[in-house]
Tab-separated table of C-alpha atoms (C1' of nucleotides) in Angstrom:
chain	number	residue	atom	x	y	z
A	1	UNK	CA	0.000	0.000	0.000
A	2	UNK	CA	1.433	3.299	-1.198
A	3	UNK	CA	-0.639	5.952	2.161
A	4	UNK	CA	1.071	3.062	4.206
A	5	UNK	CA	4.514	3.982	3.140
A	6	UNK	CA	3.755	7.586	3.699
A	7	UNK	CA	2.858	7.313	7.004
A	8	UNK	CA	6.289	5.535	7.127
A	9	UNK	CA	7.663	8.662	6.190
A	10	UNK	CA	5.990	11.210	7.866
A	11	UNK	CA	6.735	8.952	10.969
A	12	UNK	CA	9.984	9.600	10.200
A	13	UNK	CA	9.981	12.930	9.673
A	14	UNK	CA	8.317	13.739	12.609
A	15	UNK	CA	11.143	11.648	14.033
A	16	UNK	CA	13.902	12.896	12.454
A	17	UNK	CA	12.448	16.040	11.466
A	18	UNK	CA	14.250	15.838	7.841
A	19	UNK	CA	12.884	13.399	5.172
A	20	UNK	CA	14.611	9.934	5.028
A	21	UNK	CA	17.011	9.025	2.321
A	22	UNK	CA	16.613	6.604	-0.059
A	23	UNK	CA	18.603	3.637	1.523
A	24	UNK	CA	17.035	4.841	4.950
A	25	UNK	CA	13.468	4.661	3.010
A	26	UNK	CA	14.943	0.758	1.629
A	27	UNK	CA	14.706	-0.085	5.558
A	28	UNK	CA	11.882	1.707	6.407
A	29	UNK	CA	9.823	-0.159	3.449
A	30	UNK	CA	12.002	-3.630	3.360
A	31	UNK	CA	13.093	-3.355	0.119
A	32	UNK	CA	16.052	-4.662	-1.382
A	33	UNK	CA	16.800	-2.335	-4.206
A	34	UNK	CA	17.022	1.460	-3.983
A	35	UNK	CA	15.574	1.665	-7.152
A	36	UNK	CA	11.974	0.380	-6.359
A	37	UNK	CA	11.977	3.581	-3.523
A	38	UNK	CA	13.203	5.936	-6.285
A	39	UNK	CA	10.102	4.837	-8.249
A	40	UNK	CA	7.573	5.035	-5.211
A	41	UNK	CA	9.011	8.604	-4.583
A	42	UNK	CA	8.471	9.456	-7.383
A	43	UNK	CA	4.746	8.834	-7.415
A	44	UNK	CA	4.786	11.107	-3.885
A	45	UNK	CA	6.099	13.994	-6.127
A	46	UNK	CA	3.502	13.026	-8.604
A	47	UNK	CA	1.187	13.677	-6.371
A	48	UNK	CA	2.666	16.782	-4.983
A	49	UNK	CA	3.743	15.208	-1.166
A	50	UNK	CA	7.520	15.842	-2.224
A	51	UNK	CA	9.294	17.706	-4.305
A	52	UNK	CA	13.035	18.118	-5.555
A	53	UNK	CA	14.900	20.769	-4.262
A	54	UNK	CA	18.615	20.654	-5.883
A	55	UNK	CA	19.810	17.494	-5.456
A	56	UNK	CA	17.503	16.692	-2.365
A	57	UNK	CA	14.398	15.896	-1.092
A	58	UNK	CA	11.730	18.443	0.419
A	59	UNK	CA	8.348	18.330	2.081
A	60	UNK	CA	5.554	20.317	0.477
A	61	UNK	CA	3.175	22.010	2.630
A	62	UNK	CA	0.531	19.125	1.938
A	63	UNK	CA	3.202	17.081	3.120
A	64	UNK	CA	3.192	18.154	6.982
A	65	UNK	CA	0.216	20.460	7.153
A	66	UNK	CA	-3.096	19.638	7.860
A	67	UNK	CA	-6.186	20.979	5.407
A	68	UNK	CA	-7.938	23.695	6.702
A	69	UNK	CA	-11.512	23.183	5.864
A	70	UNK	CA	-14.026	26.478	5.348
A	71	UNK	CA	-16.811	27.444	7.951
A	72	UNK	CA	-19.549	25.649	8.833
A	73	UNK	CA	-22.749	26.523	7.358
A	74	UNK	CA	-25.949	24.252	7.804
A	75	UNK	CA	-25.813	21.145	5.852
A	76	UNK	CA	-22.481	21.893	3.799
A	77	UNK	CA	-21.056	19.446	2.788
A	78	UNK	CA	-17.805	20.392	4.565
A	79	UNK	CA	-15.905	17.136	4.222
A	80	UNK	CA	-15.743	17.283	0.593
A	81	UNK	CA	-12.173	17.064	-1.007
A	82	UNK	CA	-11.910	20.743	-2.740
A	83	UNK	CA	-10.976	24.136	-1.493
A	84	UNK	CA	-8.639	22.866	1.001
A	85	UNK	CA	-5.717	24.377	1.732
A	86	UNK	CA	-3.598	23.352	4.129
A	87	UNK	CA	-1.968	24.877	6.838
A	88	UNK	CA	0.777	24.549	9.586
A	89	UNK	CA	-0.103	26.457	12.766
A	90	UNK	CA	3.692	27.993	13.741
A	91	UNK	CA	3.453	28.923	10.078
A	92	UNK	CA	-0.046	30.479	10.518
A	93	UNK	CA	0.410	31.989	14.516
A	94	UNK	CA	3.830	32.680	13.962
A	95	UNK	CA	4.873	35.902	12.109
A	96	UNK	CA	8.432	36.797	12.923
A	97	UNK	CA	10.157	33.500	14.614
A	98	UNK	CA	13.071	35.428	16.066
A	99	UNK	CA	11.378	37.804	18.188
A	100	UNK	CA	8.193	35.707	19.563
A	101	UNK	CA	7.949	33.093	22.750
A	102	UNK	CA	5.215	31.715	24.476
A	103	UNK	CA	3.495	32.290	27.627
A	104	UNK	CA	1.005	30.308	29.715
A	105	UNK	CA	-1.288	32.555	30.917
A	106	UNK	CA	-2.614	32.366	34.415
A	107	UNK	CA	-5.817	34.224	35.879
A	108	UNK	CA	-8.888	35.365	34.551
A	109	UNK	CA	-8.600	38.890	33.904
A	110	UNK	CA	-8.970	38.712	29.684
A	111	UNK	CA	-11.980	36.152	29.922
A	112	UNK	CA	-13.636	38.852	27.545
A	113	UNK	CA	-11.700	38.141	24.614
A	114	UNK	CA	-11.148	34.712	24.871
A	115	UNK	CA	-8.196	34.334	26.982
A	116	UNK	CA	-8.605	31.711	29.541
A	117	UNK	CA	-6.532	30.808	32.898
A	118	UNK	CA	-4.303	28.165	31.639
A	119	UNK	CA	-3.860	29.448	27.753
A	120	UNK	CA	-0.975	29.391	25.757
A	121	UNK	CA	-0.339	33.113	23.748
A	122	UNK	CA	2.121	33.840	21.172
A	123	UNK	CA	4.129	37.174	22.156
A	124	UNK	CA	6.229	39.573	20.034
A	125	UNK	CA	8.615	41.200	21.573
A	126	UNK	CA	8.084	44.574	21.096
A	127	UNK	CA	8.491	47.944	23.228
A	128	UNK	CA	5.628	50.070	21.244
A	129	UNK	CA	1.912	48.939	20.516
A	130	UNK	CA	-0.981	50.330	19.813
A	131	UNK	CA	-4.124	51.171	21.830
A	132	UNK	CA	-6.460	48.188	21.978
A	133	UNK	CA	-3.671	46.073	21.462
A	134	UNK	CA	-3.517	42.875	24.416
A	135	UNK	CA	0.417	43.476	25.549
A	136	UNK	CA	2.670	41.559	28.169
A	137	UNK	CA	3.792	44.999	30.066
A	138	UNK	CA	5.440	46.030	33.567
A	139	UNK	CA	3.073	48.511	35.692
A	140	UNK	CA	5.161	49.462	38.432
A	141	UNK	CA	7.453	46.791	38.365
A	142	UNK	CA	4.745	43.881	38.042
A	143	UNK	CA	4.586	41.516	35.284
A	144	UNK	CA	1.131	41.380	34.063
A	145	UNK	CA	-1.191	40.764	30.162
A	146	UNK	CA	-3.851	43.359	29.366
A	147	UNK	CA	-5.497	45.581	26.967
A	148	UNK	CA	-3.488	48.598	26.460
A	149	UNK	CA	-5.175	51.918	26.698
A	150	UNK	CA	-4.344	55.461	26.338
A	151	UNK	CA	-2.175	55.923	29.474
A	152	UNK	CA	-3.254	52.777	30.967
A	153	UNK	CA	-3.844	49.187	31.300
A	154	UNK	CA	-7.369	47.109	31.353
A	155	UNK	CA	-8.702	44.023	31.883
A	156	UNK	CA	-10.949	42.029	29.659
A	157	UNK	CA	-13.051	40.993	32.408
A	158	UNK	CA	-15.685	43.772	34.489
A	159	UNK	CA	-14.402	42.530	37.948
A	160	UNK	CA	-11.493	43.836	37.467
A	161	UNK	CA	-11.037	47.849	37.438
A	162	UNK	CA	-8.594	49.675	35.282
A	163	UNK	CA	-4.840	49.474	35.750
A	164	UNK	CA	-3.106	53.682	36.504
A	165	UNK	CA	0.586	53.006	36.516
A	166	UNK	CA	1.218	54.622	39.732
A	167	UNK	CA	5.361	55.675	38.448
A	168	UNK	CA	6.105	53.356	35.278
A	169	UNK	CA	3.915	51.759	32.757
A	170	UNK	CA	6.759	49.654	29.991
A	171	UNK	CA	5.353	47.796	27.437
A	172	UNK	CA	7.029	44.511	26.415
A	173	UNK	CA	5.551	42.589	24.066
A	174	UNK	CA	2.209	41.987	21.847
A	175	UNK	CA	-0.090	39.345	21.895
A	176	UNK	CA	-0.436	37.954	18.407
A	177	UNK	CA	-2.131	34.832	19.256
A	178	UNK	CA	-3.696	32.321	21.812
A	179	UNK	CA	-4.105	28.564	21.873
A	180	UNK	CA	-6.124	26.243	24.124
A	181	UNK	CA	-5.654	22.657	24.398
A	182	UNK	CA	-8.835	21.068	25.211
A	183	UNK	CA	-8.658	18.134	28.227
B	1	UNK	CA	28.519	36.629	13.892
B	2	UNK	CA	27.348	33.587	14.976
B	3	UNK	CA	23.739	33.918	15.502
B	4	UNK	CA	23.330	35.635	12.573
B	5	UNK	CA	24.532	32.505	11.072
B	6	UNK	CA	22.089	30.449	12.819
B	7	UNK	CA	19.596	32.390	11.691
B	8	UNK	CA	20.673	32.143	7.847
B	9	UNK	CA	20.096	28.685	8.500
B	10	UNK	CA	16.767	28.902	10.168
B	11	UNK	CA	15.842	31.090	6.861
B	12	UNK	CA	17.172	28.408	5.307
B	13	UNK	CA	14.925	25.566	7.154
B	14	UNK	CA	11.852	27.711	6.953
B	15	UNK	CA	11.976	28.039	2.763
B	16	UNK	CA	13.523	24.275	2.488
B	17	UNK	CA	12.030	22.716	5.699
B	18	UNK	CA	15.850	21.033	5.605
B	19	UNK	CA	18.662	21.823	6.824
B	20	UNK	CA	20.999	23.481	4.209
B	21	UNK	CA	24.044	20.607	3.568
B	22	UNK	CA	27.648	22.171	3.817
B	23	UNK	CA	28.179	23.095	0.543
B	24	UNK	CA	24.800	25.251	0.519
B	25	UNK	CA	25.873	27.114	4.064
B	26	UNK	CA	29.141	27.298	2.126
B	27	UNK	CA	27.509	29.960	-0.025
B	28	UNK	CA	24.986	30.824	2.353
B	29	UNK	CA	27.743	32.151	4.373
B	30	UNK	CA	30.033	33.215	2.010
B	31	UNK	CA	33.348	31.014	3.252
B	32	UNK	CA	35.278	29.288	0.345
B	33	UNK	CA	36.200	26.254	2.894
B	34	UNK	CA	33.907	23.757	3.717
B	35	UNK	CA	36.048	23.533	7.043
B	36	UNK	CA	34.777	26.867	8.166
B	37	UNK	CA	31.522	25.462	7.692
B	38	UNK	CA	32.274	22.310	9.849
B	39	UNK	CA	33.543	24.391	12.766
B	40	UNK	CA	30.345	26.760	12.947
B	41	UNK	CA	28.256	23.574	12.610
B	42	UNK	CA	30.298	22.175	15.674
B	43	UNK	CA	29.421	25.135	17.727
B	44	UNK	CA	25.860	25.102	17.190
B	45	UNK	CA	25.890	20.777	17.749
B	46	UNK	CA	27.354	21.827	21.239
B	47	UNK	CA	25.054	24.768	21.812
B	48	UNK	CA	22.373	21.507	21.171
B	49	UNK	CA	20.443	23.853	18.293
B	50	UNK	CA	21.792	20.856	15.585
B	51	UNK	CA	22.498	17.358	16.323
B	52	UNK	CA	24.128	14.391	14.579
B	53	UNK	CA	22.018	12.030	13.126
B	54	UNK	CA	23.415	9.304	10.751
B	55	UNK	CA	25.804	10.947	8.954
B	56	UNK	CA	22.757	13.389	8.030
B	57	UNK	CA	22.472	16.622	10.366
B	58	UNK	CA	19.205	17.239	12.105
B	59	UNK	CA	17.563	20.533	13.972
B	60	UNK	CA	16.709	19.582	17.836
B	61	UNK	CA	13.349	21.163	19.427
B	62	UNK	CA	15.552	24.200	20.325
B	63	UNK	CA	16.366	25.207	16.713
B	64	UNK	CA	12.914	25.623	15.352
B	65	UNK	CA	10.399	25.455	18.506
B	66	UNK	CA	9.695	28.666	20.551
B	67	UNK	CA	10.705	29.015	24.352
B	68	UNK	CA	7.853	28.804	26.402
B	69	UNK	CA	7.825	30.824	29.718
B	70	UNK	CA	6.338	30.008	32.959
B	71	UNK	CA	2.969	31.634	34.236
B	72	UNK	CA	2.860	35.209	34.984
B	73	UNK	CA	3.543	36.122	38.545
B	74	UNK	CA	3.342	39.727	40.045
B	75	UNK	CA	7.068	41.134	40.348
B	76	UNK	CA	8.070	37.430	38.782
B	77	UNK	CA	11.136	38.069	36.419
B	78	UNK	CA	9.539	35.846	33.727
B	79	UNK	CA	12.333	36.573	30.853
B	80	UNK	CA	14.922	34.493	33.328
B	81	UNK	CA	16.793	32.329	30.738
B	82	UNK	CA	15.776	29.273	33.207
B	83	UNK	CA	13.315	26.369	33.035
B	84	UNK	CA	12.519	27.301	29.685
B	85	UNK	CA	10.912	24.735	27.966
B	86	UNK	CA	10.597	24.598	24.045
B	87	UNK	CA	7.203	24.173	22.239
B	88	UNK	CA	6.176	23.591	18.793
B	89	UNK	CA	2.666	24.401	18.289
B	90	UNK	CA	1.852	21.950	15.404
B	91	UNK	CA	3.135	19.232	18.431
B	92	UNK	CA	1.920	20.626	21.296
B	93	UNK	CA	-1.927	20.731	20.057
B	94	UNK	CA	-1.733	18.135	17.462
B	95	UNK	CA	-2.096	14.749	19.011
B	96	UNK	CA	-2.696	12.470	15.850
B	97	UNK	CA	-2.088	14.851	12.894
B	98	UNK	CA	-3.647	11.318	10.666
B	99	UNK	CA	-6.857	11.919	11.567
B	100	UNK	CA	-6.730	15.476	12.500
B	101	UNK	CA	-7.714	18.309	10.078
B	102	UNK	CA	-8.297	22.100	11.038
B	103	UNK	CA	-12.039	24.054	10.675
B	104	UNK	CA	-12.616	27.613	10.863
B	105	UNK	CA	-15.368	28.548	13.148
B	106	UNK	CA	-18.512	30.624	12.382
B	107	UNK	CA	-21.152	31.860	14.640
B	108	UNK	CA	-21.386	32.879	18.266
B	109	UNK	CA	-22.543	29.982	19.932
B	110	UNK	CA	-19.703	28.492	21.570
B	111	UNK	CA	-18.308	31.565	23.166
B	112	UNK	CA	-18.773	30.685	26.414
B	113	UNK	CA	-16.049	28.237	26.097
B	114	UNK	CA	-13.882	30.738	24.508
B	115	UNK	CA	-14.302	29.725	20.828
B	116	UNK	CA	-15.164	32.842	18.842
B	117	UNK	CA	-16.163	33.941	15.419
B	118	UNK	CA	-13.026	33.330	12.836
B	119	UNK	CA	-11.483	30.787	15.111
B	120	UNK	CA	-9.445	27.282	13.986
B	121	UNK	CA	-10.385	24.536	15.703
B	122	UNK	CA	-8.408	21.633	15.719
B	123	UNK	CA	-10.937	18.375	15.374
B	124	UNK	CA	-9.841	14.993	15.685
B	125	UNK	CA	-12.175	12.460	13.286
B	126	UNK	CA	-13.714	9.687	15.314
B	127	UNK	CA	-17.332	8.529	15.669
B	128	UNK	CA	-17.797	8.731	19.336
B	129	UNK	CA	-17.353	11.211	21.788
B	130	UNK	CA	-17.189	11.623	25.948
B	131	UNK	CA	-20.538	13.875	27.599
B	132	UNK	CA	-19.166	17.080	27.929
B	133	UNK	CA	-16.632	16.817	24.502
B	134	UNK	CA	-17.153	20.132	21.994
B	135	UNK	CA	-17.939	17.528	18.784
B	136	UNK	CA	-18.705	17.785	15.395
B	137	UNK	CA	-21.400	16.202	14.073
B	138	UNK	CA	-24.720	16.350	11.933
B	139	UNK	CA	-27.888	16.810	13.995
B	140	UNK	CA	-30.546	15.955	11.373
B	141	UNK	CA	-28.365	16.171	8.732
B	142	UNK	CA	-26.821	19.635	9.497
B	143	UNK	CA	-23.491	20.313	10.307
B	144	UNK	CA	-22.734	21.706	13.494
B	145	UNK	CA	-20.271	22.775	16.447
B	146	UNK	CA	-21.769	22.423	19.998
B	147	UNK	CA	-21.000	20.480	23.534
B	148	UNK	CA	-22.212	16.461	23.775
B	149	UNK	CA	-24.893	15.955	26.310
B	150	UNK	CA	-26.660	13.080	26.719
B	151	UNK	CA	-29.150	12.704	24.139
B	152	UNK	CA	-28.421	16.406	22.462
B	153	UNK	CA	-25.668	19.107	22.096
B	154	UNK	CA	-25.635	22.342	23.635
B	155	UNK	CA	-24.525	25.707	22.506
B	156	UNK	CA	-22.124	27.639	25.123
B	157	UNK	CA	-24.345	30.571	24.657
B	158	UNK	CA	-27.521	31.437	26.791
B	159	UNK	CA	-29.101	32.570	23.758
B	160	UNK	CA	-29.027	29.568	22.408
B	161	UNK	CA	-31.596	26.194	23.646
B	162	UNK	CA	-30.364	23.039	23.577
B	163	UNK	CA	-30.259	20.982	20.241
B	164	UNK	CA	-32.574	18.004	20.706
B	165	UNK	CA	-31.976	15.773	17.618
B	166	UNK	CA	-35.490	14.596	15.594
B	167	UNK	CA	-34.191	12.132	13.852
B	168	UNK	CA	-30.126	11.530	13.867
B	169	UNK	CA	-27.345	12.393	15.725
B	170	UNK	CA	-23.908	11.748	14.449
B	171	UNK	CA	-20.271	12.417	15.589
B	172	UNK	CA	-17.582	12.640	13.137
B	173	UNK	CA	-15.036	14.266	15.584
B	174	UNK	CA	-14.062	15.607	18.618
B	175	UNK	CA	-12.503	19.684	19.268
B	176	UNK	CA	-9.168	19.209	20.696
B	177	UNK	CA	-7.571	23.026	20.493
B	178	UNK	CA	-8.510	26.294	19.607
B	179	UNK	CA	-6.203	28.875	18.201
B	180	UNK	CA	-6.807	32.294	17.133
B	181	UNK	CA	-5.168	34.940	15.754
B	182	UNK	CA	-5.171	38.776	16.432
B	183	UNK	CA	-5.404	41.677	14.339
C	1	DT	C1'	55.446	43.537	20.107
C	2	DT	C1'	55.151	38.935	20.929
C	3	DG	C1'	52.512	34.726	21.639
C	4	DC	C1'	48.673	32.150	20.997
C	5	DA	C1'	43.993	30.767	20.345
C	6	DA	C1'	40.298	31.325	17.044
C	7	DA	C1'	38.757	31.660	12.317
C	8	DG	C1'	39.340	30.535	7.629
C	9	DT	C1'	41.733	28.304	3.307
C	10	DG	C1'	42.548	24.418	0.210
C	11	DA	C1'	42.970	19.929	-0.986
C	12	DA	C1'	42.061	15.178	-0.389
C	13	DC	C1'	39.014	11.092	1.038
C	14	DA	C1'	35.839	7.346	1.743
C	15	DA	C1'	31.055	6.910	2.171
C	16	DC	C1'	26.828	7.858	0.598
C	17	DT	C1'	23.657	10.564	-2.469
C	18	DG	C1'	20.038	10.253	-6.182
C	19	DT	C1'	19.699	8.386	-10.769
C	20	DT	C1'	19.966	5.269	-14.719
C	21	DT	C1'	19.885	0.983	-17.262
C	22	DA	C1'	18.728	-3.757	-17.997
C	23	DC	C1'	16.411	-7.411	-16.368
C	24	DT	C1'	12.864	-10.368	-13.644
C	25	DA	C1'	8.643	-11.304	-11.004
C	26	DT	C1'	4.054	-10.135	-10.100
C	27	DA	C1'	-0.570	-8.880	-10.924
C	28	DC	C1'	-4.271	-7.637	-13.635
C	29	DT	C1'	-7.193	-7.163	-18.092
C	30	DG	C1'	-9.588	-8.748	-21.932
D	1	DC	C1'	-5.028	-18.193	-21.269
D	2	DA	C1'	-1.962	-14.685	-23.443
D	3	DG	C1'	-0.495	-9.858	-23.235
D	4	DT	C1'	0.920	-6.121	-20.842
D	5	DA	C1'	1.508	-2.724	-17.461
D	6	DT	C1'	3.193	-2.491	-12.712
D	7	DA	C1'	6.413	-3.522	-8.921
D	8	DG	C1'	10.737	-5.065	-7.529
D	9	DT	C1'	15.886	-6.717	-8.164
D	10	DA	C1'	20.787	-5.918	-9.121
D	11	DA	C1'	24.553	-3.485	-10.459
D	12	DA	C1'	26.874	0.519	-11.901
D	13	DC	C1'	27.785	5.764	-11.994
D	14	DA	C1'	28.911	10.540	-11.403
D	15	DG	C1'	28.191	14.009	-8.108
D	16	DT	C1'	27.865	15.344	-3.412
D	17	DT	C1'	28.052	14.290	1.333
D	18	DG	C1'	30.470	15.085	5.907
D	19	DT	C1'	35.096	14.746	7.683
D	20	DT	C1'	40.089	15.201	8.172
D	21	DC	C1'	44.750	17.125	7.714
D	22	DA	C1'	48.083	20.675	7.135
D	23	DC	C1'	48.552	25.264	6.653
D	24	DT	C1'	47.621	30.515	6.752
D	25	DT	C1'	45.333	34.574	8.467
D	26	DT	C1'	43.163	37.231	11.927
D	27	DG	C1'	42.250	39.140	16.360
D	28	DC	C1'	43.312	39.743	21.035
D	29	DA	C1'	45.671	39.543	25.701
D	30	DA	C1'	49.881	40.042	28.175
DNA sequence: TTGCAAAGTGAACAACTGTTTACTATACTG
DNA sequence: CAGTATAGTAAACAGTTGTTCACTTTGCAA
């Protein structure tokens, strides 16, 4: 089966996190001549799982990513094959690699917007935002996530009153994204 | 430089999604010795960004994952280079990316579980689900996003009433992550 | 200025890369 | 059954791989 051997790659990659080579891909499938893995590779780049970059092997985006199917609207027929595309989510949360980390998010104060106790959210390092933006900032020396205002900080969340930097208000990074894990 | 370097390479990875061989860092870095080449790839083997595998190079967690920092605490110096772990997103959220695919969310009725408008959920195909699991399935042959109860599904939205099936209620997968973007 | 480690050059090497050719076994179609 | 496309074997090949050795250049501390 050819979706077997697939798997047997993208096992691998997720493994090795580089595709295999062809003698590695002569274990993996139990072959005994390299050329009857050149041929099934060559049906994967047929279909548009791999492709040839210089002398080497590369993973497409179908390769790795999952499809990304549209919204659901009553009694679409959302499972059916076309207008997929397909999408890796660092590639999609991610914007600029270099400058972002992650933070888990404790507390309840940005409920409002979605951003639950426990929540994983994608910051850019940055020392500038703009007003509305949700920012990882220092008010007077405390470490804290809220919406930025004009002058000050607020919470997503009407328990919680408005933040008035009583000396220093320094803005760290932007929120660009969340993510929730369910269970 | 050296982390410009590294980051020439994780340009490199990101276009490729391979690590460039020597020869290609050769130009990428614009040495005429492939032994200049070996000695920066040393450093960043012991700085555990690259590791050996085969005779084939290979990016570890820390070369292409982001750091992820501890909870928030008041006055906590979160930025601390310490227990940093590293995350890939695509990892972390994915469990079985074979049976996984991604759906963009429409409508208001799950926002009381903090899955809004223009989300990506991540759903995991399988034909039954736990009580209390967000599913996807067809109530009467229409495609929808709610909570499994017993018997029905349930919006996370007091405007909404309870979905009580007439005829046919089928699963076809369970929500295991949200992610959203801002801006 | 001297001494020395770090950074880079250039050439050579065996091992492995992907690819090709020729041939055989297998499976399927009419 | 025969005919033929598909799948796999075996061996050979040039080009590239990562690695090593000996040497030169650069930068920096004493």
């Amino acid at each position: 089966m050819l979706t077997e051997k697939l798997n047997q790659i993208k096992k691998f990659y997720r493994r090795h996190r580089r595709l295999p080579s062809y003698s590695e891909m002569l274990k993996l499938f139990g072959f005994s001549s390299k050329n009857a893995v050149f041929k099934v590779v060559q049906k994967f780049i047929d279909e548009g799982l791999i492709k040839k970059d210089g002398n080497k092997l590369s993973p497409t985006s179908r390769f790795f990513a999952l499809p990304l199917l549209g919204n659901i609207k009553a009694g679409f027929p959302i499972l059916a094959e076309e207008d997929h595309s397909y999408l890796t989510l660092d590639e999609y949360l991610i914007g600029d690699p270099q400058s972002s980390f992650l933070l888990k998010v404790s507390g309840d104060s940005l409920i409002g917007i979605g951003i639950f106790d426990g929540d994983i959210v994608i910051i850019e390092q940055k020392k500038n935002a703009n007003t509305g933006d949700v920012v990882l900032a220092q008010i007077d020396r405390e470490w804290t996530l809220k919406i930025l205002r004009k002058g000050y900080l607020e919470a997503a969340n009407p328990k919680y009153p408005p933040f008035y930097p009583h000396q220093e208000l320094q803005i760290f990074g932007v929120v660009k994204a969340v993510v929730r894990k369910f269970n």
